[in-house]
Amino acid sequence: MGHRLGAAELDTTTGIGPDDGADARMHIAVYIPTLAGGGAEQSMLRLAETLAERGHLVDLLVNRRAGAHADRLPNGVRLVELARHGKLRGRLDALRAYPGDTAALLRPVLLARTPVMTLRYLPGLASYLSRAQPAVLVSALFYANLLAIWARRLARVDTRLIVTEHNNLSRRIAQGRTRSAERARWRYLPELLGRVYPRADAIVAVSNGVADDLAEITQLDRAAVHTIHNPVVFPELPERAREPDDHPWFTAGAPPVVLAAGRLEAQKNFALLLDAVAVVRRQRPLRLMILGEGSQRDALSAQAERLGIAADIELRGWVGNPYAAMSRAAAFVLSSNWEGLGNVLIEAMACGCPVVATDCPSGPREILNHGEHGRLVPMNDVTALADALNATLDAPVQADRLRDRAEAFSTAKSADRYLALIDQIA
């Protein structure tokens, strides 16, 4: 477990200090609030691992070591858990960083009952930067990005800062405004981001669609937003895909399995997928397996019962090796209402699995190159999704072609682009 960082100390579990590892080319910190099972967390873990493999001294900063990836610390990467402070201290530090931003901070941060980000870790992040003084800090997700910008100002260090956006923010904000009792904190978030983000040394989006969306809602200069795709395909993935999967559905002669993966939440729209599978099953035997957990598990189970397909639907939960299932599935479907990039789509392709995806903002169209490598369908169209799934099962894209396309999203290529950007801003 990582040691919580105070104002004058570094993580002591590894014995590495800020000046150790002199042969490493750079001291790089990567900040992600938790190690949950989402695409952003997985991408930052892979980036940290790849940078460490290239000889850099890498710190992985988290608010809490919690989530599906909590025990998956990459080799050569030091975990640092940030110190937690009181709510008032965090709000005051956000104000103290840039007093001129008071008006922009009022509704989403200072006066909100629950701000749009966790401010308790802002002092701890500033303390880390002041003590460790990494050459570069890469942060992910808007709430961590804001803390990173404020913390660097409070620490008064020369650390170069890259903030990365991993999701379609306009959709995320619209969802927040619908669900939240304090809609103002989401309503005024674009204004805050538009004011604060330019203080980073570089702004990165994980897809061109995310970059376009970010620039539009924040009024940032689109030319100032770089696109660097997520580091998805790692060197060991083919070997992991060949590992056994003892699920009985993957035995010889069993009906074909359609696979999906992701959090069981409204964003992923698995309800649409269940409806489409019910249509396809009128024409051919078929099973659906969904990897992941979330708040909609009971609702999806009830939907499967209503559709009369519950016996052929498996909500399998999180699995340690999804690639083994991907390499054995007849097709993979991404049914989302929105994405940042759609890592699971790339992972399935890297396993040679034919894919179908909704043409949602953002990512699938870029990954599939406008439908060249898999079928794209309109969002929320059951008939179109069922037809595309049938067509894919009848005439799948060749596995080698899918693997070749997936290599465009390798960890090596992503790390190369981040390091080139670091050279540019240094």
Coordinates of C-alpha atoms in Angstrom, one line a residue:
M1 CA 0.0 0.0 0.0
G2 CA 1.4 3.4 -0.9
H3 CA 2.3 5.8 1.9
R4 CA 0.2 8.9 2.2
L5 CA 2.3 12.0 1.3
G6 CA 2.6 14.8 3.7
A7 CA 4.1 18.3 3.2
A8 CA 7.7 17.2 3.7
E9 CA 7.9 13.6 2.8
L10 CA 7.8 11.2 -0.1
D11 CA 6.5 7.7 -0.3
T12 CA 8.8 5.6 1.8
T13 CA 7.7 2.1 0.8
T14 CA 10.3 1.8 -2.0
G15 CA 13.1 3.9 -0.6
I16 CA 13.3 6.0 -3.7
G17 CA 13.7 9.7 -3.3
P18 CA 13.4 12.5 -5.9
D19 CA 17.1 12.4 -6.7
D20 CA 17.5 8.6 -6.9
G21 CA 17.6 6.8 -10.3
A22 CA 20.0 9.4 -11.7
D23 CA 20.4 7.2 -14.8
A24 CA 16.7 7.6 -15.6
R25 CA 16.1 10.2 -18.3
M26 CA 13.2 12.0 -16.7
H27 CA 11.2 12.1 -13.5
I28 CA 7.5 11.8 -14.6
A29 CA 4.5 11.8 -12.4
V30 CA 1.1 10.4 -13.6
Y31 CA -2.0 11.5 -11.6
I32 CA -5.3 9.6 -11.7
P33 CA -7.7 9.9 -8.7
T34 CA -8.4 6.2 -8.3
L35 CA -7.5 2.8 -9.9
A36 CA -11.1 2.1 -10.9
G37 CA -11.9 -0.2 -13.8
G38 CA -12.5 2.6 -16.4
G39 CA -10.6 3.2 -19.6
A40 CA -8.9 6.3 -18.3
E41 CA -7.4 4.5 -15.3
Q42 CA -6.3 1.6 -17.4
S43 CA -4.7 3.9 -20.0
M44 CA -2.8 5.9 -17.4
L45 CA -1.5 2.7 -15.8
R46 CA -0.2 1.5 -19.2
L47 CA 1.3 4.8 -20.0
A48 CA 3.1 4.8 -16.6
E49 CA 4.4 1.3 -17.2
T50 CA 5.6 2.0 -20.7
L51 CA 7.5 5.2 -19.6
A52 CA 9.1 3.2 -16.7
E53 CA 10.2 0.5 -19.1
R54 CA 12.0 3.2 -21.1
G55 CA 14.1 4.1 -18.1
H56 CA 12.2 7.0 -16.7
L57 CA 11.5 7.5 -13.0
V58 CA 7.7 7.3 -12.8
D59 CA 5.5 8.1 -9.8
L60 CA 1.8 7.1 -10.0
L61 CA -0.2 9.5 -7.9
V62 CA -3.7 8.5 -6.6
N63 CA -6.1 10.0 -4.1
R64 CA -6.8 6.4 -2.9
R65 CA -5.5 3.0 -3.9
A66 CA -9.0 1.7 -4.7
G67 CA -10.8 0.1 -7.6
A68 CA -10.5 -2.8 -10.0
H69 CA -6.8 -2.1 -10.8
A70 CA -5.8 -1.4 -7.2
D71 CA -3.5 -4.4 -7.1
R72 CA -2.1 -4.0 -10.6
L73 CA 0.9 -1.7 -10.0
P74 CA 3.2 -1.8 -13.0
N75 CA 6.8 -2.9 -12.5
G76 CA 9.2 0.0 -11.9
V77 CA 6.4 2.4 -11.0
R78 CA 6.2 3.9 -7.5
L79 CA 2.7 4.4 -6.1
V80 CA 2.1 7.6 -4.0
E81 CA -1.2 8.1 -2.2
L82 CA -1.9 11.8 -1.6
A83 CA -2.6 13.1 1.9
R84 CA -6.3 13.9 2.5
H85 CA -7.3 17.2 4.1
G86 CA -10.6 18.9 5.1
K87 CA -13.1 20.3 2.7
L88 CA -12.6 23.9 3.7
R89 CA -8.8 23.6 3.2
G90 CA -9.3 22.4 -0.3
R91 CA -11.7 25.1 -1.3
L92 CA -9.5 27.8 0.1
D93 CA -6.5 26.4 -1.7
A94 CA -8.4 26.4 -5.0
L95 CA -9.2 30.1 -4.4
R96 CA -5.7 30.9 -3.3
A97 CA -4.1 29.4 -6.4
Y98 CA -5.7 32.0 -8.7
P99 CA -7.7 34.6 -6.7
G100 CA -8.7 36.3 -10.0
D101 CA -10.8 33.2 -10.8
T102 CA -13.2 33.8 -7.9
A103 CA -16.3 34.4 -10.2
A104 CA -15.7 31.3 -12.2
L105 CA -15.1 29.2 -9.1
L106 CA -18.2 30.3 -7.2
R107 CA -21.0 27.9 -8.4
P108 CA -19.1 24.8 -9.4
V109 CA -16.6 24.9 -6.5
L110 CA -16.9 27.4 -3.7
L111 CA -20.6 27.5 -3.1
A112 CA -21.5 24.0 -4.3
R113 CA -22.6 21.6 -1.6
T114 CA -20.6 19.0 -3.4
P115 CA -18.0 20.5 -5.8
V116 CA -17.5 18.9 -9.3
M117 CA -14.1 17.6 -8.0
T118 CA -12.7 16.2 -4.8
L119 CA -10.7 19.1 -3.3
R120 CA -9.6 17.2 -0.2
Y121 CA -6.4 16.1 -2.1
L122 CA -5.4 19.4 -3.5
P123 CA -3.1 20.3 -0.6
G124 CA -1.5 16.9 -0.8
L125 CA -0.9 17.2 -4.5
A126 CA 0.7 20.6 -4.0
S127 CA 2.9 19.2 -1.2
Y128 CA 4.0 16.3 -3.5
L129 CA 5.0 18.7 -6.3
S130 CA 6.8 21.0 -3.9
R131 CA 8.9 18.1 -2.4
A132 CA 9.4 15.8 -5.4
Q133 CA 9.5 18.4 -8.2
P134 CA 9.1 16.0 -11.1
A135 CA 10.0 17.2 -14.5
V136 CA 6.6 16.4 -15.9
L137 CA 3.1 15.8 -14.4
V138 CA 0.5 14.1 -16.6
S139 CA -3.1 14.2 -15.2
A140 CA -6.2 12.5 -16.4
L141 CA -10.0 13.4 -16.1
F142 CA -11.2 17.0 -15.7
Y143 CA -11.4 17.0 -11.9
A144 CA -7.9 15.8 -11.6
N145 CA -6.7 18.2 -14.3
L146 CA -8.1 21.2 -12.4
L147 CA -6.4 20.0 -9.2
A148 CA -3.1 19.6 -11.0
I149 CA -3.2 23.1 -12.4
W150 CA -4.0 24.6 -9.0
A151 CA -1.5 22.5 -7.2
R152 CA 1.4 23.4 -9.5
R153 CA 0.6 27.1 -8.9
L154 CA 0.5 26.6 -5.1
A155 CA 3.7 24.6 -5.2
R156 CA 5.5 27.2 -7.4
V157 CA 7.6 24.6 -9.2
D158 CA 8.8 24.4 -12.8
T159 CA 7.1 21.0 -13.4
R160 CA 5.7 20.8 -17.0
L161 CA 2.0 20.0 -16.9
I162 CA 0.0 18.0 -19.4
V163 CA -3.8 17.6 -18.8
T164 CA -5.6 14.9 -20.6
E165 CA -9.3 14.6 -21.4
H166 CA -10.7 11.1 -21.7
N167 CA -14.4 11.5 -22.3
N168 CA -16.9 13.4 -24.3
L169 CA -17.4 16.3 -21.8
S170 CA -20.6 17.7 -23.3
R171 CA -22.3 14.4 -22.8
R172 CA -20.9 14.0 -19.3
I173 CA -22.0 17.5 -18.3
A174 CA -25.5 16.9 -19.7
Q175 CA -25.7 13.7 -17.7
G176 CA -24.6 15.6 -14.5
R177 CA -27.1 18.3 -15.1
T178 CA -29.9 15.8 -15.4
R179 CA -29.1 13.8 -12.4
S180 CA -27.7 16.3 -9.9
A181 CA -29.7 18.2 -7.4
E182 CA -27.0 21.0 -7.8
R183 CA -27.2 21.5 -11.6
A184 CA -25.3 24.7 -11.4
R185 CA -22.0 23.0 -10.6
W186 CA -22.3 21.3 -14.0
R187 CA -23.8 24.2 -15.8
Y188 CA -20.8 26.5 -15.0
L189 CA -18.1 23.8 -15.4
P190 CA -17.3 24.6 -19.1
E191 CA -16.6 28.2 -18.2
L192 CA -14.2 27.1 -15.4
L193 CA -12.4 24.7 -17.7
G194 CA -12.1 27.3 -20.4
R195 CA -10.5 29.7 -18.0
V196 CA -8.2 27.2 -16.2
Y197 CA -7.1 24.7 -18.8
P198 CA -4.9 27.2 -20.8
R199 CA -2.6 27.4 -17.8
A200 CA -1.4 23.9 -18.5
D201 CA 1.6 23.5 -20.8
A202 CA -0.4 21.1 -23.0
I203 CA -3.9 19.9 -23.4
V204 CA -4.4 16.4 -24.7
A205 CA -7.6 14.6 -25.9
V206 CA -7.7 10.9 -26.5
S207 CA -9.6 11.3 -29.8
N208 CA -10.3 14.0 -32.3
G209 CA -13.9 13.8 -31.4
V210 CA -13.1 14.6 -27.7
A211 CA -10.8 17.4 -28.8
D212 CA -13.5 18.9 -31.0
D213 CA -16.1 18.7 -28.2
L214 CA -13.7 20.1 -25.5
A215 CA -12.8 23.1 -27.7
E216 CA -16.5 23.8 -28.5
I217 CA -17.9 23.7 -25.0
T218 CA -15.0 25.6 -23.4
Q219 CA -14.3 28.0 -26.2
L220 CA -10.7 26.9 -26.2
D221 CA -8.6 27.3 -29.4
R222 CA -9.0 23.9 -31.2
A223 CA -5.4 24.1 -32.4
A224 CA -4.3 24.1 -28.7
V225 CA -5.8 20.7 -28.1
H226 CA -3.5 17.8 -29.1
T227 CA -4.9 14.3 -29.9
I228 CA -3.0 11.4 -28.6
H229 CA -4.8 8.1 -28.7
N230 CA -4.8 5.9 -25.6
P231 CA -2.1 3.3 -25.0
V232 CA -4.3 0.2 -25.5
V233 CA -2.4 -2.6 -27.2
F234 CA 0.4 -3.8 -25.0
P235 CA 3.1 -6.3 -26.0
E236 CA 1.7 -9.2 -23.8
L237 CA -1.8 -8.9 -25.1
P238 CA -1.5 -11.7 -27.7
E239 CA -0.2 -14.1 -25.1
R240 CA -3.0 -13.1 -22.7
A241 CA -5.5 -13.7 -25.5
R242 CA -4.3 -17.3 -25.9
E243 CA -4.8 -18.1 -22.3
P244 CA -7.6 -20.6 -21.5
D245 CA -11.1 -19.4 -20.7
D246 CA -13.0 -22.3 -19.0
H247 CA -16.4 -20.8 -19.3
P248 CA -18.7 -23.5 -20.7
W249 CA -20.1 -21.3 -23.4
F250 CA -16.7 -21.4 -25.2
T251 CA -16.8 -25.2 -25.7
A252 CA -16.7 -26.7 -29.2
G253 CA -20.2 -26.9 -30.9
A254 CA -21.8 -24.3 -28.5
P255 CA -23.8 -21.4 -30.0
P256 CA -21.8 -18.4 -31.0
V257 CA -21.1 -15.9 -28.2
V258 CA -21.5 -12.1 -28.7
L259 CA -19.3 -10.2 -26.2
A260 CA -19.6 -6.8 -24.7
A261 CA -17.6 -5.1 -21.9
G262 CA -17.9 -2.1 -19.7
R263 CA -19.5 -0.6 -16.6
L264 CA -23.2 -1.6 -16.3
E265 CA -24.3 2.0 -16.5
A266 CA -26.6 4.1 -18.8
Q267 CA -23.7 5.4 -20.9
K268 CA -22.9 1.9 -22.2
N269 CA -26.5 1.3 -23.3
F270 CA -26.5 -2.4 -22.8
A271 CA -30.3 -2.3 -22.8
L272 CA -30.1 -1.5 -26.6
L273 CA -27.8 -4.5 -27.0
L274 CA -30.2 -6.9 -25.2
D275 CA -33.0 -5.7 -27.5
A276 CA -30.9 -6.3 -30.6
V277 CA -29.8 -9.8 -29.4
A278 CA -33.4 -10.7 -28.9
V279 CA -34.1 -9.8 -32.5
V280 CA -31.1 -11.8 -33.8
R281 CA -32.1 -14.8 -31.8
R282 CA -35.3 -15.1 -33.8
Q283 CA -33.1 -16.0 -36.8
R284 CA -30.2 -17.9 -35.3
P285 CA -28.9 -19.4 -32.0
L286 CA -26.8 -16.8 -30.1
R287 CA -25.6 -16.0 -26.6
L288 CA -24.6 -12.7 -25.1
M289 CA -21.9 -12.3 -22.4
I290 CA -21.2 -8.9 -20.8
L291 CA -18.1 -8.3 -18.8
G292 CA -18.3 -5.6 -16.1
E293 CA -20.3 -4.4 -13.0
G294 CA -22.5 -1.5 -12.3
S295 CA -25.7 -0.1 -11.0
Q296 CA -27.8 -1.5 -13.9
R297 CA -27.2 -5.2 -13.2
D298 CA -30.6 -5.9 -11.8
A299 CA -32.4 -3.8 -14.5
L300 CA -30.6 -5.7 -17.3
S301 CA -31.3 -9.0 -15.7
A302 CA -35.0 -8.1 -15.5
Q303 CA -35.0 -6.9 -19.1
A304 CA -33.5 -10.3 -20.2
E305 CA -36.3 -12.1 -18.4
R306 CA -39.0 -9.9 -20.1
L307 CA -37.4 -10.6 -23.5
G308 CA -37.4 -14.3 -22.8
I309 CA -33.6 -14.6 -23.4
A310 CA -32.3 -14.8 -19.8
A311 CA -30.9 -18.3 -20.2
D312 CA -28.6 -17.1 -23.0
I313 CA -27.5 -13.8 -21.3
E314 CA -24.5 -13.9 -18.9
L315 CA -23.6 -10.8 -16.8
R316 CA -20.2 -12.2 -15.9
G317 CA -18.8 -9.3 -13.9
W318 CA -15.2 -8.2 -14.0
V319 CA -12.7 -10.8 -15.1
G320 CA -9.0 -10.7 -14.7
N321 CA -8.3 -11.6 -18.4
P322 CA -11.0 -10.3 -20.8
Y323 CA -8.7 -11.0 -23.8
A324 CA -9.2 -14.7 -23.5
A325 CA -13.0 -14.2 -23.9
M326 CA -12.4 -11.7 -26.7
S327 CA -10.3 -14.1 -28.7
R328 CA -13.1 -16.8 -28.5
A329 CA -16.2 -14.6 -29.1
A330 CA -17.9 -14.6 -32.5
A331 CA -18.3 -10.8 -32.3
F332 CA -17.8 -7.9 -30.0
V333 CA -20.4 -5.1 -29.7
L334 CA -19.9 -1.6 -28.3
S335 CA -23.4 -0.1 -27.9
S336 CA -22.5 3.1 -26.0
N337 CA -24.3 6.5 -26.1
W338 CA -20.9 8.2 -25.8
E339 CA -17.2 7.3 -25.3
G340 CA -13.9 9.1 -25.1
L341 CA -12.2 6.6 -27.5
G342 CA -13.5 3.1 -26.8
N343 CA -10.6 1.1 -25.5
V344 CA -12.5 -2.2 -25.4
L345 CA -13.3 -1.9 -29.1
I346 CA -9.5 -1.7 -29.8
E347 CA -8.8 -4.6 -27.4
A348 CA -11.3 -6.8 -29.1
M349 CA -9.8 -6.0 -32.5
A350 CA -6.3 -6.8 -31.2
C351 CA -7.7 -10.2 -30.2
G352 CA -8.9 -10.7 -33.8
C353 CA -12.6 -10.5 -32.8
P354 CA -14.9 -8.9 -35.4
V355 CA -16.6 -5.7 -34.0
V356 CA -19.8 -3.7 -34.3
A357 CA -20.2 -0.3 -32.7
T358 CA -22.7 2.5 -32.4
D359 CA -21.5 5.7 -34.2
C360 CA -21.4 7.5 -30.9
P361 CA -19.3 10.6 -30.0
S362 CA -16.4 10.0 -29.8
G363 CA -14.0 7.3 -30.9
P364 CA -15.6 4.4 -32.8
R365 CA -15.6 6.2 -36.1
E366 CA -11.9 7.0 -35.7
I367 CA -11.0 3.5 -34.6
L368 CA -12.9 1.8 -37.4
N369 CA -11.8 4.4 -40.0
H370 CA -15.4 5.3 -40.9
G371 CA -16.5 1.6 -41.0
E372 CA -13.6 0.1 -42.9
H373 CA -12.7 -2.3 -40.1
G374 CA -16.1 -2.9 -38.6
R375 CA -19.8 -1.9 -38.9
L376 CA -21.0 1.4 -37.5
V377 CA -24.7 1.8 -36.7
P378 CA -26.8 4.8 -35.5
M379 CA -27.2 5.1 -31.8
N380 CA -30.4 3.7 -30.2
D381 CA -31.4 1.9 -33.4
V382 CA -32.3 -1.7 -32.5
T383 CA -33.0 -2.8 -36.0
A384 CA -29.7 -1.4 -37.4
L385 CA -27.7 -3.0 -34.6
A386 CA -29.4 -6.4 -35.1
D387 CA -28.8 -6.2 -38.9
A388 CA -25.1 -5.2 -38.4
L389 CA -24.6 -8.1 -35.9
N390 CA -26.2 -10.6 -38.3
A391 CA -24.1 -9.3 -41.2
T392 CA -20.9 -9.5 -39.1
L393 CA -21.6 -13.1 -38.0
D394 CA -22.2 -14.0 -41.7
A395 CA -19.1 -12.2 -43.1
P396 CA -16.6 -11.3 -40.3
V397 CA -13.6 -9.0 -41.0
Q398 CA -10.4 -11.0 -41.2
A399 CA -8.6 -11.3 -37.9
D400 CA -5.2 -10.3 -39.2
R401 CA -6.7 -7.1 -40.6
L402 CA -8.3 -6.3 -37.3
R403 CA -5.0 -6.9 -35.4
D404 CA -3.1 -4.7 -37.9
R405 CA -5.5 -1.8 -37.3
A406 CA -5.4 -2.2 -33.5
E407 CA -1.6 -1.8 -33.6
A408 CA -2.2 1.9 -34.4
F409 CA -3.2 2.2 -30.8
S410 CA -0.2 0.5 -29.2
T411 CA 1.4 1.5 -25.9
A412 CA 4.6 2.2 -27.8
K413 CA 3.0 4.6 -30.2
S414 CA 1.2 6.5 -27.5
A415 CA 4.3 6.8 -25.3
D416 CA 6.3 8.0 -28.3
R417 CA 3.7 10.8 -28.8
Y418 CA 3.7 11.8 -25.2
L419 CA 7.5 12.0 -25.1
A420 CA 7.5 14.0 -28.3
L421 CA 5.0 16.4 -26.7
I422 CA 7.1 16.6 -23.5
D423 CA 10.1 17.5 -25.6
Q424 CA 8.1 20.2 -27.3
I425 CA 6.9 21.9 -24.1
A426 CA 10.2 21.5 -22.3

